[in-house]
C-alpha positions as YAML, in Angstrom:
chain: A
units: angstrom
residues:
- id: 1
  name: UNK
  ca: [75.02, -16.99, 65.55]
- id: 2
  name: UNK
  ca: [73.45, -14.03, 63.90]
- id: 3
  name: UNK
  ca: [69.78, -13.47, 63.85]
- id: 4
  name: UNK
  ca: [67.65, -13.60, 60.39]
- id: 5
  name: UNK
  ca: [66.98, -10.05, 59.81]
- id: 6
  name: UNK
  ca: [71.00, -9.41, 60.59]
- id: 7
  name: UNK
  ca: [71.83, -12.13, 58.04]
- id: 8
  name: UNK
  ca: [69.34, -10.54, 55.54]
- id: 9
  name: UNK
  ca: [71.01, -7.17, 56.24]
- id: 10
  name: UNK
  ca: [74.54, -8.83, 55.74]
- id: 11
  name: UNK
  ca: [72.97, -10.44, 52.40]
- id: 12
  name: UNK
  ca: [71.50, -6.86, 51.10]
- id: 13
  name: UNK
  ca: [75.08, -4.88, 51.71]
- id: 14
  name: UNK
  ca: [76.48, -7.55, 50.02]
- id: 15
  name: UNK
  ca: [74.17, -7.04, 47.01]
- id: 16
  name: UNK
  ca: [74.12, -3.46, 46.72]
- id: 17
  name: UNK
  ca: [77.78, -2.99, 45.31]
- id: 18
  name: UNK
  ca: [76.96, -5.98, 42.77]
- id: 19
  name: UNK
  ca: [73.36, -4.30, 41.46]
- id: 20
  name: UNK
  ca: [75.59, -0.83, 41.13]
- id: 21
  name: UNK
  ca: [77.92, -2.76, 38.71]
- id: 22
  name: UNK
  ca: [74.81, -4.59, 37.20]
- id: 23
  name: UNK
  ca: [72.68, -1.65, 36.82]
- id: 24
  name: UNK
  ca: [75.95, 0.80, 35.30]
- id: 25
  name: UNK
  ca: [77.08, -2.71, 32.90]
- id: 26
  name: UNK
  ca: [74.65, -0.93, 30.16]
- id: 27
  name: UNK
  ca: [76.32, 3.06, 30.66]
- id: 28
  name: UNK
  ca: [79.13, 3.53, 28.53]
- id: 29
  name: UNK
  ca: [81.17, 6.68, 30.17]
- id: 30
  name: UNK
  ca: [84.68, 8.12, 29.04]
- id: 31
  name: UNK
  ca: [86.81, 7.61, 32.25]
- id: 32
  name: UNK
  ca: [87.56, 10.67, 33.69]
- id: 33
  name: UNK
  ca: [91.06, 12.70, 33.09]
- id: 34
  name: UNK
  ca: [92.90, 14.07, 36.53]
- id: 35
  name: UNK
  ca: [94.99, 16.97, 35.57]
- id: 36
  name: UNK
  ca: [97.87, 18.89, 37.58]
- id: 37
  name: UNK
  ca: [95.55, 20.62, 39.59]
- id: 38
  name: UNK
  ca: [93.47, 17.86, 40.47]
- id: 39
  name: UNK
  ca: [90.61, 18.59, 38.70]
- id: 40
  name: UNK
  ca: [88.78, 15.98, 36.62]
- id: 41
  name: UNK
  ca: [87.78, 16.42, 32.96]
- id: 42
  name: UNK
  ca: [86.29, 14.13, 30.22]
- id: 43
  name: UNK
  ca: [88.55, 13.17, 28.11]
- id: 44
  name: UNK
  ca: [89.63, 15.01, 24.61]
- id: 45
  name: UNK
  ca: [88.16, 13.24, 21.67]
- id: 46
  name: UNK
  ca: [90.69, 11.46, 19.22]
- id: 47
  name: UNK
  ca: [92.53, 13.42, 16.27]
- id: 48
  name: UNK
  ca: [91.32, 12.36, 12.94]
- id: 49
  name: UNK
  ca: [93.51, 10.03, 10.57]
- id: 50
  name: UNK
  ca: [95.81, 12.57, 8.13]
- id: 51
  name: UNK
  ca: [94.46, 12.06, 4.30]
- id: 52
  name: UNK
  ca: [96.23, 10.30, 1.76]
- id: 53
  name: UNK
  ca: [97.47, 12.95, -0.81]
- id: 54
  name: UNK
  ca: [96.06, 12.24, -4.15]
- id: 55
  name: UNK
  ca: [98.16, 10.50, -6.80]
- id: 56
  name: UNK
  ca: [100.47, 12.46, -8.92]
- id: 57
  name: UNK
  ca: [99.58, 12.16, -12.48]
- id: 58
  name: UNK
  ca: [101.69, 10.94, -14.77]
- id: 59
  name: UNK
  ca: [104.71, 13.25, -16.42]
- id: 60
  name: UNK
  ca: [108.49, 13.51, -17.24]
- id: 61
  name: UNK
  ca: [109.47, 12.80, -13.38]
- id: 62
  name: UNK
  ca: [106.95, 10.27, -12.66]
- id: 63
  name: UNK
  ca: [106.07, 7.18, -14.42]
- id: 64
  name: UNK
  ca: [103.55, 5.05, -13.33]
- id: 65
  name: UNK
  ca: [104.94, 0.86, -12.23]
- id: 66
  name: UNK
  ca: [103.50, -1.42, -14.31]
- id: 67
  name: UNK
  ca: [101.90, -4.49, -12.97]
- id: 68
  name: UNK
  ca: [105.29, -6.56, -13.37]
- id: 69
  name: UNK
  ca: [106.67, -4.04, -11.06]
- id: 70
  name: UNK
  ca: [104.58, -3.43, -8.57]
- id: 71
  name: UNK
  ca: [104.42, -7.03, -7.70]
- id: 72
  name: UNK
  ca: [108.27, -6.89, -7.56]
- id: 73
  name: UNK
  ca: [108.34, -9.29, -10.59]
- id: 74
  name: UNK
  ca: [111.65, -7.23, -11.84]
- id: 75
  name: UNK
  ca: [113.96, -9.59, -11.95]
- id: 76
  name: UNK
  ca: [117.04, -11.26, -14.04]
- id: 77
  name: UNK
  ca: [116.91, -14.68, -15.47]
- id: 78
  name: UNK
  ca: [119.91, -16.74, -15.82]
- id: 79
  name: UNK
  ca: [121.92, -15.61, -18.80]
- id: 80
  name: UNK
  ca: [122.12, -18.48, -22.28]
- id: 81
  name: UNK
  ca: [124.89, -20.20, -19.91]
- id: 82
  name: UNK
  ca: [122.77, -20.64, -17.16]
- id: 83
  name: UNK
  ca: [125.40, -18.56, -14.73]
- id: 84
  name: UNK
  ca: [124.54, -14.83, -13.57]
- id: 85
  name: UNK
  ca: [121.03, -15.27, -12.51]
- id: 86
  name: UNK
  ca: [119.57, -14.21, -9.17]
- id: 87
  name: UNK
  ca: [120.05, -17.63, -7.21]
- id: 88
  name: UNK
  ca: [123.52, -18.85, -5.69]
- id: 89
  name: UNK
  ca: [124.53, -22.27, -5.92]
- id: 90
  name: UNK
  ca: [124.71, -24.60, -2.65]
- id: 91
  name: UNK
  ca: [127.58, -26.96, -2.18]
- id: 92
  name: UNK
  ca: [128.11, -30.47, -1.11]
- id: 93
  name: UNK
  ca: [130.20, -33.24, 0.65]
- id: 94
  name: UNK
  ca: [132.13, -35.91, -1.19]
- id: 95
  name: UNK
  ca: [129.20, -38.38, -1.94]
- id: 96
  name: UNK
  ca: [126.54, -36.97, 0.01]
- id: 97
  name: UNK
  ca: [123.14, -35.18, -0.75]
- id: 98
  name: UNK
  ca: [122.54, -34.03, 2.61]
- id: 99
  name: UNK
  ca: [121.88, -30.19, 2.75]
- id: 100
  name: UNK
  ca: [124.59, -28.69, 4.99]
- id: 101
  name: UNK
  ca: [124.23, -25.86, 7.35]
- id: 102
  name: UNK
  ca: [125.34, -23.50, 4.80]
- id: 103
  name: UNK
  ca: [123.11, -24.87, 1.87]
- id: 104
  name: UNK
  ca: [120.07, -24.56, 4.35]
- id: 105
  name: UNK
  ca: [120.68, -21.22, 5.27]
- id: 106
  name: UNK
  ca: [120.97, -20.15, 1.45]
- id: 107
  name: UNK
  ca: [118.07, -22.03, 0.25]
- id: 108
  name: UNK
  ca: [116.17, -19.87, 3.26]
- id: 109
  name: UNK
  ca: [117.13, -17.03, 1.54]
- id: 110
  name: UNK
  ca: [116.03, -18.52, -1.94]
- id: 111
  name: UNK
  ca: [112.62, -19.31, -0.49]
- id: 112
  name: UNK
  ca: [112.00, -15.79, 0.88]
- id: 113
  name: UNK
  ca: [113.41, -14.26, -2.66]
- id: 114
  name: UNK
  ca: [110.96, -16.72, -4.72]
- id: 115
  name: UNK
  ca: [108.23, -15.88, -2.37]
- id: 116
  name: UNK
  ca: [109.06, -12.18, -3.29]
- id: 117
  name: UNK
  ca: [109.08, -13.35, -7.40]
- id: 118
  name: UNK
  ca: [106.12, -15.10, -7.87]
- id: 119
  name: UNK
  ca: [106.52, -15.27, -11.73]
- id: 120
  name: UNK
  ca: [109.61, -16.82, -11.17]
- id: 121
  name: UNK
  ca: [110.07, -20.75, -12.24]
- id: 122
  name: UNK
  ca: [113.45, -22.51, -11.64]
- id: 123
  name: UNK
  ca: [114.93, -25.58, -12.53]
- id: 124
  name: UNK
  ca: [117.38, -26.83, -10.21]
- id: 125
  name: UNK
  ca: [120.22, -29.02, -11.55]
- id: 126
  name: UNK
  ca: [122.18, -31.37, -9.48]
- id: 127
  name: UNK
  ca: [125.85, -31.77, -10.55]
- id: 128
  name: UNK
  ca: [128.96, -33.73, -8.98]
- id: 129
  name: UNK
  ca: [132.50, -34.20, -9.72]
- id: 130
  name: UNK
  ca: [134.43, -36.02, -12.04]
- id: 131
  name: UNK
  ca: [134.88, -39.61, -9.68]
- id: 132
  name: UNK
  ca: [132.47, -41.96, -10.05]
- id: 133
  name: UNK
  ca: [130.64, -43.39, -12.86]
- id: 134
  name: UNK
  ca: [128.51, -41.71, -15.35]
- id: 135
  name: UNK
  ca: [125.17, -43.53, -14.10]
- id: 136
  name: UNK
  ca: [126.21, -43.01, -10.31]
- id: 137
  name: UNK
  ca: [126.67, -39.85, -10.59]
- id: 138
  name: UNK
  ca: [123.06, -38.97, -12.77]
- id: 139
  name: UNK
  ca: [121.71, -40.42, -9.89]
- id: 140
  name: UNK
  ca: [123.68, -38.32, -7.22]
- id: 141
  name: UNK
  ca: [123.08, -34.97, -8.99]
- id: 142
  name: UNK
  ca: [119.05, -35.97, -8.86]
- id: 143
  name: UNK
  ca: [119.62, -37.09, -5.29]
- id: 144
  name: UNK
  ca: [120.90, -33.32, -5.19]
- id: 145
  name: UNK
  ca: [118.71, -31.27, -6.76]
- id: 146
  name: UNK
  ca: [115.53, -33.31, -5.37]
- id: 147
  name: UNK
  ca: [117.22, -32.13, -2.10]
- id: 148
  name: UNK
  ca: [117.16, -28.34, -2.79]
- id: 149
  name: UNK
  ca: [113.76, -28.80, -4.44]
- id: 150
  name: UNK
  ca: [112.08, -30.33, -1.53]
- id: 151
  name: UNK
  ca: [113.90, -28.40, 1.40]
- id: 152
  name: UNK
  ca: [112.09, -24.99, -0.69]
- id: 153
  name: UNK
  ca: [108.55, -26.70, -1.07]
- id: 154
  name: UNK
  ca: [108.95, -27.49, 3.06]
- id: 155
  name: UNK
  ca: [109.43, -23.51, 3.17]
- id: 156
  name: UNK
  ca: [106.51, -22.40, 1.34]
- id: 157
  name: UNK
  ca: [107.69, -22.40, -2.50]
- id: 158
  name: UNK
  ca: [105.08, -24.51, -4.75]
- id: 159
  name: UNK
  ca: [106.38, -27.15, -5.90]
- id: 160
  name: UNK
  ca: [104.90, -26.79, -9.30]
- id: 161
  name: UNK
  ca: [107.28, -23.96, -9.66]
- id: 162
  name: UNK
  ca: [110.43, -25.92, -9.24]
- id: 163
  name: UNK
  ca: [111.76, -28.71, -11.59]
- id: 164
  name: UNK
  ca: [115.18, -30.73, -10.90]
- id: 165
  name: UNK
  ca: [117.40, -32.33, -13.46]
- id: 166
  name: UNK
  ca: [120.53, -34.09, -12.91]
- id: 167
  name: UNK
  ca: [123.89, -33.21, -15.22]
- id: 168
  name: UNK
  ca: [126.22, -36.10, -13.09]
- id: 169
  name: UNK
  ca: [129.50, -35.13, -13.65]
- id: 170
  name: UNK
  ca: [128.63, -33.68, -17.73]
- id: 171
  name: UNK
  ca: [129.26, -30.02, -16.83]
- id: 172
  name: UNK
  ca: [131.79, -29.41, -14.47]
- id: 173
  name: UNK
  ca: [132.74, -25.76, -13.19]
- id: 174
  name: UNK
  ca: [136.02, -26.33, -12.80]
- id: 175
  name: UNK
  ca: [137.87, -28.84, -15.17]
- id: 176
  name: UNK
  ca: [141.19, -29.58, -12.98]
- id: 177
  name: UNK
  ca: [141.25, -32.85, -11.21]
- id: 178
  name: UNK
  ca: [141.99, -31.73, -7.45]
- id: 179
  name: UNK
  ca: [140.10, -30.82, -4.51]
- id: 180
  name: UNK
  ca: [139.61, -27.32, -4.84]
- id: 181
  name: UNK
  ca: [137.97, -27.88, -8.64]
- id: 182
  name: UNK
  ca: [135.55, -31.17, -7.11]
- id: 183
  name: UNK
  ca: [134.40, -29.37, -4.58]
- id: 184
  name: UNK
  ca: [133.04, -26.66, -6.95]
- id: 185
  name: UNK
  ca: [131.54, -29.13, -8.81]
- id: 186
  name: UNK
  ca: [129.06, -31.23, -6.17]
- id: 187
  name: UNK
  ca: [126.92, -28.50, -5.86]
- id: 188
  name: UNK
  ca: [122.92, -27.68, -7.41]
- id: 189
  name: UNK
  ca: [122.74, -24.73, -9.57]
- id: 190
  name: UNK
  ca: [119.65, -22.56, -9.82]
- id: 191
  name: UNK
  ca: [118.35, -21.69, -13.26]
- id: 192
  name: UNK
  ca: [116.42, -18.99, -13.00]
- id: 193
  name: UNK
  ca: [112.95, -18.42, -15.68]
- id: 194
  name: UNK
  ca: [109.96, -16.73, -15.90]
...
């Protein structure tokens, strides 16, 4: 068992480390550089930031944006048919409004292009194909575009941007009665307005 004045001695080196960190806590040194030769040097101080040049003025090869512009508000809107604007339609099953794989994946890349447009309002119409009745199919096409609608407000778009309206079966794409024309049909079109 050690004696008191070795356990005080034992206590003290155990302190003396502790009061160097204590007492240096306040010090603020650069660490120190070891080059090649095995020298030590303080370090260099940091390059300053390169300036901005200044703005060319305006002239014949540069034109200022405008405000549209620079908040990437150039855009098309759908043309006086509604087809050709910036949005592609999604597509669905045979009496379903579930969103698809594929008709997520676009509507993705209709939130991040919307998010990108912020002028930009759209009414999304549901449509279907020619079976069914006129009243069943209203109510699919708004089961439709209420779909697209609320799978873009879960991604960030507002929702007071976005406006549905069903068609039914009232304005098919294509007018055959066979597969190939139906399935163009079920879909929600994206009309496009600023």
């Amino acid at each position: 068992m050690p004696t008191a004045s070795r356990r005080a001695a034992l206590i003290l080196l155990a302190l003396v480390p502790m009061l160097g960190l204590v007492a240096g806590c306040g010090k603020k040194r650069p660490p120190a550089v070891t080059t090649d030769a095995g020298r030590t040097t303080a370090p260099r101080p940091a390059p300053t930031p390169p300036s901005w040049p200044d703005v060319p003025a305006a002239g014949p090869d540069v034109q200022p944006m405008s405000d549209d512009a620079a908040r990437a508000e150039d855009f098309s809107v759908n043309d006086a048919s509604g087809e050709g604007g910036p949005l592609a339609d999604i597509y669905f099953e045979y009496d379903q409004a579930r969103l698809g794989d594929e008709a997520r994946a676009t509507l993705e890349k209709h939130a991040l292009w919307l998010q990108n447009h912020r002028s930009a309002r759209v009414a999304i119409e549901g449509h279907c194909d020619e079976r069914g009745t006129v009243d069943y199919n209203l109510a699919l096409g708004e089961q439709r575009a209420r779909a697209a609608r609320d799978y873009l407000v879960s991604l960030g778009v507002a929702g007071d941007r976005l406006t549905t309206v069903s068609y039914g079966k009232e304005r098919p794409l294509g007018p055959a009665s066979n597969e190939a024309a139906w399935a163009k049909n079920r879909r929600a079109h994206f009309l496009v307005s600023r």
